[in-house]
C-alpha cells in the first residue's frame, strides 16, 4: 500500500487487525527486514494490527527534495501515523535508526503511544562501541556487508541476509540519504520523559551503535526494562529470534496491564 504524506509517498504493508503496532526499520534497508524479524515475535498474539512502513528514501517510499533532515523525516512519520491511524493509540517498535525515530515520536506524542520498544537503538550518545567480532561461523561466507553486520555467520544467517536485507540495497535513494544525513540529529525534545511501558534491547557485540548508550535509557524512561544480549550484534533480531520473542512478549504483557 502507498499513501501520500505531504510531498512524500510512503509505502507500507500491514498484517492483522486490532491495536496498531508501528514497526520502523533501520537505515539502508526497508520494511522487509523489520517484517522478517518482528512478525515471528508477534506470532500467536491476537488483536494486533502490525504496520511496517518503508522509511523515506528507502524501499518504495519516495523522499522528495524537501526532505532535508531527520526532523523532516520525523514530521513525515508523524503525518503518516495521522493518516493511517487517525490519531489512535498505538504501540511503537524501532530497530537501529528506526528506534531513534520511535523515541522522538513517543516524546512528541506520548499520549498516543501505548508502549515503546527500542532494539539496538541508534543514539546520539553512542560510546564504547566494540570492534566487530564473529562468534559463530567461519567468517568467510557472504559479502562484506553481511560479514560486517552479523556476528553469527552461519548459512542460516546468510540466507536471512540475502532474502530480507540485501534486496533493499538496490532500492535505497543514496542522494536522499546523504542529504538527510547531513542533518541527521533530531532536535531535542525537552518535555517529560515518556512514561509508558518501554523495552530496550541491545547486543553486547553491536559494532554499529554499541550497547553502552542503550543502558542509559533505563534512567531516562521510568518504566523501562533493559536486556543486553551476549553473542548478538546489530543484527540481534536475526541472530537471537527466540530471545527477542520472549522480550517482546514480556513487553506486550506490561502494555496490557497498563491499559
PDB file of C-alpha atoms in Angstrom:
ATOM      1  CA  UNK A   1       0.000   0.000   0.000  1.00  0.00           C
ATOM      2  CA  UNK A   2       1.049   3.584  -0.555  1.00  0.00           C
ATOM      3  CA  UNK A   3      -0.148   6.849   0.937  1.00  0.00           C
ATOM      4  CA  UNK A   4       0.672  10.453   0.157  1.00  0.00           C
ATOM      5  CA  UNK A   5       2.074  12.257   3.193  1.00  0.00           C
ATOM      6  CA  UNK A   6       2.790  15.895   2.453  1.00  0.00           C
ATOM      7  CA  UNK A   7       5.113  15.764  -0.546  1.00  0.00           C
ATOM      8  CA  UNK A   8       6.364  12.291   0.311  1.00  0.00           C
ATOM      9  CA  UNK A   9       4.888   8.960  -0.743  1.00  0.00           C
ATOM     10  CA  UNK A  10       5.141   6.302   1.965  1.00  0.00           C
ATOM     11  CA  UNK A  11       4.872   2.632   1.064  1.00  0.00           C
ATOM     12  CA  UNK A  12       3.844   0.187   3.793  1.00  0.00           C
ATOM     13  CA  UNK A  13       2.474  -3.274   4.449  1.00  0.00           C
ATOM     14  CA  UNK A  14       0.296  -4.424   7.298  1.00  0.00           C
ATOM     15  CA  UNK A  15      -0.922  -7.659   8.849  1.00  0.00           C
ATOM     16  CA  UNK A  16      -3.725  -8.490  11.245  1.00  0.00           C
ATOM     17  CA  UNK A  17      -6.358  -6.363  12.928  1.00  0.00           C
ATOM     18  CA  UNK A  18      -6.773  -4.742  16.311  1.00  0.00           C
ATOM     19  CA  UNK A  19      -4.482  -2.459  18.274  1.00  0.00           C
ATOM     20  CA  UNK A  20      -1.986  -0.845  15.869  1.00  0.00           C
ATOM     21  CA  UNK A  21       1.721  -1.629  16.137  1.00  0.00           C
ATOM     22  CA  UNK A  22       4.002   0.585  14.061  1.00  0.00           C
ATOM     23  CA  UNK A  23       7.384  -1.070  13.350  1.00  0.00           C
ATOM     24  CA  UNK A  24      10.245   1.052  11.968  1.00  0.00           C
ATOM     25  CA  UNK A  25      13.276  -0.476  10.245  1.00  0.00           C
ATOM     26  CA  UNK A  26      16.850   0.844  10.275  1.00  0.00           C
ATOM     27  CA  UNK A  27      18.912   2.702   7.693  1.00  0.00           C
ATOM     28  CA  UNK A  28      19.780   1.239   4.311  1.00  0.00           C
ATOM     29  CA  UNK A  29      17.086  -1.449   4.292  1.00  0.00           C
ATOM     30  CA  UNK A  30      13.288  -1.440   4.020  1.00  0.00           C
ATOM     31  CA  UNK A  31      10.225  -2.874   5.723  1.00  0.00           C
ATOM     32  CA  UNK A  32      11.159  -6.441   4.744  1.00  0.00           C
ATOM     33  CA  UNK A  33      13.880  -6.713   7.374  1.00  0.00           C
ATOM     34  CA  UNK A  34      11.651  -5.490  10.198  1.00  0.00           C
ATOM     35  CA  UNK A  35       8.801  -7.674   8.951  1.00  0.00           C
ATOM     36  CA  UNK A  36      11.019 -10.775   8.869  1.00  0.00           C
ATOM     37  CA  UNK A  37      12.301 -10.150  12.388  1.00  0.00           C
ATOM     38  CA  UNK A  38       9.199  -8.969  14.227  1.00  0.00           C
ATOM     39  CA  UNK A  39       6.395 -10.974  12.638  1.00  0.00           C
ATOM     40  CA  UNK A  40       7.719 -14.153  14.330  1.00  0.00           C
ATOM     41  CA  UNK A  41       7.924 -12.209  17.605  1.00  0.00           C
ATOM     42  CA  UNK A  42       4.233 -11.288  17.327  1.00  0.00           C
ATOM     43  CA  UNK A  43       3.172 -14.774  16.221  1.00  0.00           C
ATOM     44  CA  UNK A  44       0.312 -16.117  18.267  1.00  0.00           C
ATOM     45  CA  UNK A  45      -0.571 -12.725  19.761  1.00  0.00           C
ATOM     46  CA  UNK A  46      -4.154 -11.890  18.858  1.00  0.00           C
ATOM     47  CA  UNK A  47      -5.565  -8.445  18.302  1.00  0.00           C
ATOM     48  CA  UNK A  48      -2.567  -6.652  16.808  1.00  0.00           C
ATOM     49  CA  UNK A  49      -2.511  -4.715  13.528  1.00  0.00           C
ATOM     50  CA  UNK A  50       1.171  -4.671  12.567  1.00  0.00           C
ATOM     51  CA  UNK A  51       2.201  -1.860  10.226  1.00  0.00           C
ATOM     52  CA  UNK A  52       5.601  -1.783   8.502  1.00  0.00           C
ATOM     53  CA  UNK A  53       6.419   1.368   6.503  1.00  0.00           C
ATOM     54  CA  UNK A  54       9.444   1.965   4.310  1.00  0.00           C
ATOM     55  CA  UNK A  55      11.234   4.998   5.720  1.00  0.00           C
ATOM     56  CA  UNK A  56      11.607   7.908   3.262  1.00  0.00           C
ATOM     57  CA  UNK A  57      14.317   7.275   0.687  1.00  0.00           C
ATOM     58  CA  UNK A  58      14.281   3.533   1.316  1.00  0.00           C
ATOM     59  CA  UNK A  59      12.262   0.711  -0.145  1.00  0.00           C
ATOM     60  CA  UNK A  60       9.452   2.174  -2.213  1.00  0.00           C
ATOM     61  CA  UNK A  61       8.972   5.337  -0.135  1.00  0.00           C
ATOM     62  CA  UNK A  62       9.884   8.481  -2.032  1.00  0.00           C
ATOM     63  CA  UNK A  63      11.911  11.195  -0.303  1.00  0.00           C
ATOM     64  CA  UNK A  64      11.390  14.473  -2.190  1.00  0.00           C
ATOM     65  CA  UNK A  65      13.994  17.225  -2.242  1.00  0.00           C
ATOM     66  CA  UNK A  66      12.058  18.986   0.515  1.00  0.00           C
ATOM     67  CA  UNK A  67      13.102  16.261   2.978  1.00  0.00           C
ATOM     68  CA  UNK A  68      16.467  17.561   4.046  1.00  0.00           C
ATOM     69  CA  UNK A  69      16.899  16.489   7.680  1.00  0.00           C
ATOM     70  CA  UNK A  70      15.986  13.896  10.278  1.00  0.00           C
ATOM     71  CA  UNK A  71      13.429  16.377  11.625  1.00  0.00           C
ATOM     72  CA  UNK A  72      11.733  16.334   8.210  1.00  0.00           C
ATOM     73  CA  UNK A  73      11.611  12.537   8.310  1.00  0.00           C
ATOM     74  CA  UNK A  74      10.132  12.661  11.811  1.00  0.00           C
ATOM     75  CA  UNK A  75       7.413  15.042  10.639  1.00  0.00           C
ATOM     76  CA  UNK A  76       6.650  12.690   7.741  1.00  0.00           C
ATOM     77  CA  UNK A  77       6.322   9.721  10.103  1.00  0.00           C
ATOM     78  CA  UNK A  78       4.011  11.647  12.422  1.00  0.00           C
ATOM     79  CA  UNK A  79       1.853  12.638   9.453  1.00  0.00           C
ATOM     80  CA  UNK A  80       1.865   9.008   8.332  1.00  0.00           C
ATOM     81  CA  UNK A  81       0.505   8.000  11.744  1.00  0.00           C
ATOM     82  CA  UNK A  82      -2.212  10.636  11.457  1.00  0.00           C
ATOM     83  CA  UNK A  83      -3.250   9.412   8.008  1.00  0.00           C
ATOM     84  CA  UNK A  84      -3.106   5.667   8.638  1.00  0.00           C
ATOM     85  CA  UNK A  85      -4.158   5.515  12.287  1.00  0.00           C
ATOM     86  CA  UNK A  86      -6.222   8.664  12.616  1.00  0.00           C
ATOM     87  CA  UNK A  87      -4.743   9.540  15.980  1.00  0.00           C
ATOM     88  CA  UNK A  88      -5.412   6.128  17.529  1.00  0.00           C
ATOM     89  CA  UNK A  89      -3.213   4.944  20.385  1.00  0.00           C
ATOM     90  CA  UNK A  90      -0.585   2.519  19.121  1.00  0.00           C
ATOM     91  CA  UNK A  91       2.499   0.533  20.034  1.00  0.00           C
ATOM     92  CA  UNK A  92       5.801   1.696  18.604  1.00  0.00           C
ATOM     93  CA  UNK A  93       8.782  -0.523  17.760  1.00  0.00           C
ATOM     94  CA  UNK A  94      12.064   0.526  16.181  1.00  0.00           C
ATOM     95  CA  UNK A  95      15.326  -1.130  15.209  1.00  0.00           C
ATOM     96  CA  UNK A  96      18.524   0.946  14.872  1.00  0.00           C
ATOM     97  CA  UNK A  97      17.665   4.261  13.169  1.00  0.00           C
ATOM     98  CA  UNK A  98      14.024   3.248  13.396  1.00  0.00           C
ATOM     99  CA  UNK A  99      14.413   3.238  17.179  1.00  0.00           C
ATOM    100  CA  UNK A 100      15.887   6.747  17.018  1.00  0.00           C
ATOM    101  CA  UNK A 101      12.730   7.988  15.292  1.00  0.00           C
ATOM    102  CA  UNK A 102      10.486   5.905  17.557  1.00  0.00           C
ATOM    103  CA  UNK A 103      11.969   7.618  20.615  1.00  0.00           C
ATOM    104  CA  UNK A 104      11.255  11.022  19.135  1.00  0.00           C
ATOM    105  CA  UNK A 105       7.719  10.074  18.149  1.00  0.00           C
ATOM    106  CA  UNK A 106       6.957   8.901  21.684  1.00  0.00           C
ATOM    107  CA  UNK A 107       8.436  12.106  23.095  1.00  0.00           C
ATOM    108  CA  UNK A 108       6.390  14.260  20.739  1.00  0.00           C
ATOM    109  CA  UNK A 109       3.080  12.454  21.274  1.00  0.00           C
ATOM    110  CA  UNK A 110       3.275  10.365  24.446  1.00  0.00           C
ATOM    111  CA  UNK A 111      -0.498  10.116  24.868  1.00  0.00           C
ATOM    112  CA  UNK A 112      -0.783   8.271  21.545  1.00  0.00           C
ATOM    113  CA  UNK A 113       1.964   5.717  22.271  1.00  0.00           C
ATOM    114  CA  UNK A 114       0.760   2.817  24.428  1.00  0.00           C
ATOM    115  CA  UNK A 115       4.180   1.137  24.509  1.00  0.00           C
ATOM    116  CA  UNK A 116       7.692   1.693  23.162  1.00  0.00           C
ATOM    117  CA  UNK A 117      10.249  -0.967  22.168  1.00  0.00           C
ATOM    118  CA  UNK A 118      13.773   0.030  21.130  1.00  0.00           C
ATOM    119  CA  UNK A 119      16.011  -2.650  19.631  1.00  0.00           C
ATOM    120  CA  UNK A 120      19.704  -1.880  19.021  1.00  0.00           C
ATOM    121  CA  UNK A 121      18.810   1.815  19.120  1.00  0.00           C
ATOM    122  CA  UNK A 122      20.829   4.409  17.283  1.00  0.00           C
ATOM    123  CA  UNK A 123      21.541   7.100  19.882  1.00  0.00           C
ATOM    124  CA  UNK A 124      23.430  10.410  19.679  1.00  0.00           C
ATOM    125  CA  UNK A 125      25.420   9.480  22.780  1.00  0.00           C
ATOM    126  CA  UNK A 126      26.862   6.243  21.399  1.00  0.00           C
ATOM    127  CA  UNK A 127      30.119   5.339  23.140  1.00  0.00           C
ATOM    128  CA  UNK A 128      32.384   2.371  23.824  1.00  0.00           C
ATOM    129  CA  UNK A 129      31.379   0.765  20.520  1.00  0.00           C
ATOM    130  CA  UNK A 130      33.225  -2.563  20.278  1.00  0.00           C
ATOM    131  CA  UNK A 131      35.215  -3.860  17.364  1.00  0.00           C
ATOM    132  CA  UNK A 132      33.334  -6.272  15.141  1.00  0.00           C
ATOM    133  CA  UNK A 133      33.885  -9.882  16.220  1.00  0.00           C
ATOM    134  CA  UNK A 134      32.499 -13.103  14.769  1.00  0.00           C
ATOM    135  CA  UNK A 135      31.276 -15.570  17.388  1.00  0.00           C
ATOM    136  CA  UNK A 136      29.912 -18.354  15.165  1.00  0.00           C
ATOM    137  CA  UNK A 137      30.751 -19.462  11.662  1.00  0.00           C
ATOM    138  CA  UNK A 138      33.879 -19.299   9.566  1.00  0.00           C
ATOM    139  CA  UNK A 139      33.782 -15.563   8.916  1.00  0.00           C
ATOM    140  CA  UNK A 140      34.332 -16.365   5.246  1.00  0.00           C
ATOM    141  CA  UNK A 141      30.763 -16.598   3.893  1.00  0.00           C
ATOM    142  CA  UNK A 142      28.698 -13.848   2.302  1.00  0.00           C
ATOM    143  CA  UNK A 143      29.710 -10.422   1.097  1.00  0.00           C
ATOM    144  CA  UNK A 144      31.473  -7.657   3.006  1.00  0.00           C
ATOM    145  CA  UNK A 145      28.213  -6.106   4.213  1.00  0.00           C
ATOM    146  CA  UNK A 146      26.996  -9.406   5.636  1.00  0.00           C
ATOM    147  CA  UNK A 147      30.320 -10.087   7.324  1.00  0.00           C
ATOM    148  CA  UNK A 148      30.385  -6.623   8.911  1.00  0.00           C
ATOM    149  CA  UNK A 149      26.733  -6.818  10.058  1.00  0.00           C
ATOM    150  CA  UNK A 150      26.301 -10.300  11.517  1.00  0.00           C
ATOM    151  CA  UNK A 151      28.390 -11.730  14.345  1.00  0.00           C
ATOM    152  CA  UNK A 152      26.763 -15.144  13.821  1.00  0.00           C
ATOM    153  CA  UNK A 153      27.839 -16.046  10.294  1.00  0.00           C
ATOM    154  CA  UNK A 154      26.119 -19.333   9.633  1.00  0.00           C
ATOM    155  CA  UNK A 155      24.397 -20.451   6.418  1.00  0.00           C
ATOM    156  CA  UNK A 156      21.043 -19.768   8.105  1.00  0.00           C
ATOM    157  CA  UNK A 157      22.002 -16.157   8.851  1.00  0.00           C
ATOM    158  CA  UNK A 158      23.384 -15.706   5.344  1.00  0.00           C
ATOM    159  CA  UNK A 159      20.075 -16.918   3.912  1.00  0.00           C
ATOM    160  CA  UNK A 160      18.194 -14.394   6.059  1.00  0.00           C
ATOM    161  CA  UNK A 161      20.523 -11.614   4.936  1.00  0.00           C
ATOM    162  CA  UNK A 162      20.209 -12.492   1.254  1.00  0.00           C
ATOM    163  CA  UNK A 163      16.436 -12.755   1.500  1.00  0.00           C
ATOM    164  CA  UNK A 164      15.455  -9.908   3.816  1.00  0.00           C
ATOM    165  CA  UNK A 165      18.326  -7.402   3.880  1.00  0.00           C
ATOM    166  CA  UNK A 166      20.381  -7.372   0.687  1.00  0.00           C
ATOM    167  CA  UNK A 167      17.494  -6.800  -1.766  1.00  0.00           C
ATOM    168  CA  UNK A 168      16.768  -3.417  -0.198  1.00  0.00           C
ATOM    169  CA  UNK A 169      20.189  -2.022  -1.093  1.00  0.00           C
ATOM    170  CA  UNK A 170      19.227  -1.570  -4.729  1.00  0.00           C
ATOM    171  CA  UNK A 171      16.178   0.496  -3.728  1.00  0.00           C
ATOM    172  CA  UNK A 172      17.969   2.998  -1.490  1.00  0.00           C
ATOM    173  CA  UNK A 173      17.933   6.599  -2.710  1.00  0.00           C
ATOM    174  CA  UNK A 174      21.547   7.342  -1.809  1.00  0.00           C
ATOM    175  CA  UNK A 175      21.277  11.030  -2.685  1.00  0.00           C
ATOM    176  CA  UNK A 176      18.302  11.428  -0.357  1.00  0.00           C
ATOM    177  CA  UNK A 177      20.015   9.578   2.497  1.00  0.00           C
ATOM    178  CA  UNK A 178      23.140  11.678   2.093  1.00  0.00           C
ATOM    179  CA  UNK A 179      21.066  14.858   2.028  1.00  0.00           C
ATOM    180  CA  UNK A 180      19.148  13.885   5.162  1.00  0.00           C
ATOM    181  CA  UNK A 181      22.311  12.535   6.781  1.00  0.00           C
ATOM    182  CA  UNK A 182      23.921  15.976   6.691  1.00  0.00           C
ATOM    183  CA  UNK A 183      21.356  16.951   9.358  1.00  0.00           C
ATOM    184  CA  UNK A 184      20.836  13.586  10.958  1.00  0.00           C
ATOM    185  CA  UNK A 185      20.476  14.784  14.585  1.00  0.00           C
ATOM    186  CA  UNK A 186      16.898  15.315  15.679  1.00  0.00           C
ATOM    187  CA  UNK A 187      16.010  18.494  17.536  1.00  0.00           C
ATOM    188  CA  UNK A 188      15.928  17.518  21.229  1.00  0.00           C
ATOM    189  CA  UNK A 189      12.545  17.352  22.930  1.00  0.00           C
ATOM    190  CA  UNK A 190      12.618  18.897  26.378  1.00  0.00           C
ATOM    191  CA  UNK A 191       9.280  17.590  27.592  1.00  0.00           C
ATOM    192  CA  UNK A 192       8.840  14.992  30.340  1.00  0.00           C
ATOM    193  CA  UNK A 193      10.177  11.502  29.701  1.00  0.00           C
ATOM    194  CA  UNK A 194       7.884   9.008  28.016  1.00  0.00           C
ATOM    195  CA  UNK A 195       6.250   7.126  30.904  1.00  0.00           C
ATOM    196  CA  UNK A 196       4.643   4.151  29.172  1.00  0.00           C
ATOM    197  CA  UNK A 197       5.873   0.540  29.146  1.00  0.00           C
ATOM    198  CA  UNK A 198       9.268   0.538  27.464  1.00  0.00           C
ATOM    199  CA  UNK A 199      11.622  -2.229  26.377  1.00  0.00           C
ATOM    200  CA  UNK A 200      15.264  -1.619  25.479  1.00  0.00           C
ATOM    201  CA  UNK A 201      17.180  -4.456  23.816  1.00  0.00           C
ATOM    202  CA  UNK A 202      20.854  -4.218  22.855  1.00  0.00           C
ATOM    203  CA  UNK A 203      23.552  -6.537  21.550  1.00  0.00           C
ATOM    204  CA  UNK A 204      26.738  -6.706  23.596  1.00  0.00           C
ATOM    205  CA  UNK A 205      28.726  -7.138  20.360  1.00  0.00           C
ATOM    206  CA  UNK A 206      26.951  -4.374  18.407  1.00  0.00           C
ATOM    207  CA  UNK A 207      29.771  -2.750  16.436  1.00  0.00           C
ATOM    208  CA  UNK A 208      27.393  -0.254  14.795  1.00  0.00           C
ATOM    209  CA  UNK A 209      25.943   1.554  17.829  1.00  0.00           C
ATOM    210  CA  UNK A 210      27.274  -0.349  20.839  1.00  0.00           C
ATOM    211  CA  UNK A 211      25.229  -1.149  23.909  1.00  0.00           C
ATOM    212  CA  UNK A 212      26.604   1.303  26.476  1.00  0.00           C
ATOM    213  CA  UNK A 213      24.385   4.227  25.489  1.00  0.00           C
ATOM    214  CA  UNK A 214      21.316   1.991  25.451  1.00  0.00           C
ATOM    215  CA  UNK A 215      21.836   1.188  29.131  1.00  0.00           C
ATOM    216  CA  UNK A 216      21.407   4.884  29.930  1.00  0.00           C
ATOM    217  CA  UNK A 217      17.807   4.699  28.728  1.00  0.00           C
ATOM    218  CA  UNK A 218      16.801   2.800  31.865  1.00  0.00           C
ATOM    219  CA  UNK A 219      17.310   6.019  33.808  1.00  0.00           C
ATOM    220  CA  UNK A 220      15.582   8.083  31.114  1.00  0.00           C
ATOM    221  CA  UNK A 221      12.387   6.020  30.952  1.00  0.00           C
ATOM    222  CA  UNK A 222      10.636   5.363  34.286  1.00  0.00           C
ATOM    223  CA  UNK A 223       9.040   2.090  33.124  1.00  0.00           C
ATOM    224  CA  UNK A 224      11.803   0.565  31.030  1.00  0.00           C
ATOM    225  CA  UNK A 225      13.156  -2.963  31.033  1.00  0.00           C
ATOM    226  CA  UNK A 226      16.685  -3.466  29.680  1.00  0.00           C
ATOM    227  CA  UNK A 227      18.230  -6.560  28.120  1.00  0.00           C
ATOM    228  CA  UNK A 228      21.805  -6.688  26.819  1.00  0.00           C
ATOM    229  CA  UNK A 229      22.206  -9.905  24.851  1.00  0.00           C
ATOM    230  CA  UNK A 230      25.537 -11.678  24.638  1.00  0.00           C
ATOM    231  CA  UNK A 231      26.530 -13.230  21.299  1.00  0.00           C
ATOM    232  CA  UNK A 232      24.443 -10.665  19.410  1.00  0.00           C
ATOM    233  CA  UNK A 233      25.421  -7.675  17.303  1.00  0.00           C
ATOM    234  CA  UNK A 234      23.450  -5.070  15.408  1.00  0.00           C
ATOM    235  CA  UNK A 235      21.642  -7.919  13.637  1.00  0.00           C
ATOM    236  CA  UNK A 236      20.286  -9.113  17.001  1.00  0.00           C
ATOM    237  CA  UNK A 237      16.701  -9.551  15.714  1.00  0.00           C
ATOM    238  CA  UNK A 238      18.021 -12.085  13.201  1.00  0.00           C
ATOM    239  CA  UNK A 239      20.629 -13.698  15.436  1.00  0.00           C
ATOM    240  CA  UNK A 240      18.575 -14.167  18.614  1.00  0.00           C
ATOM    241  CA  UNK A 241      14.942 -14.540  17.498  1.00  0.00           C
ATOM    242  CA  UNK A 242      13.780 -16.614  20.461  1.00  0.00           C
ATOM    243  CA  UNK A 243      15.163 -14.143  22.966  1.00  0.00           C
ATOM    244  CA  UNK A 244      13.595 -11.271  21.036  1.00  0.00           C
ATOM    245  CA  UNK A 245      10.252 -13.059  21.031  1.00  0.00           C
ATOM    246  CA  UNK A 246      10.387 -13.590  24.790  1.00  0.00           C
ATOM    247  CA  UNK A 247      11.288  -9.947  25.404  1.00  0.00           C
ATOM    248  CA  UNK A 248       8.507  -8.730  23.109  1.00  0.00           C
ATOM    249  CA  UNK A 249       6.035 -10.996  24.950  1.00  0.00           C
ATOM    250  CA  UNK A 250       7.123  -9.546  28.305  1.00  0.00           C
ATOM    251  CA  UNK A 251       6.739  -6.021  26.943  1.00  0.00           C
ATOM    252  CA  UNK A 252       3.288  -6.745  25.482  1.00  0.00           C
ATOM    253  CA  UNK A 253       2.175  -8.161  28.828  1.00  0.00           C
ATOM    254  CA  UNK A 254       3.214  -4.940  30.545  1.00  0.00           C
ATOM    255  CA  UNK A 255       1.382  -2.910  27.895  1.00  0.00           C
ATOM    256  CA  UNK A 256      -1.744  -4.978  28.516  1.00  0.00           C
ATOM    257  CA  UNK A 257      -1.542  -4.488  32.271  1.00  0.00           C
ATOM    258  CA  UNK A 258      -1.149  -0.732  31.889  1.00  0.00           C
ATOM    259  CA  UNK A 259      -4.138  -0.402  29.544  1.00  0.00           C
TER     260      UNK A 259
END
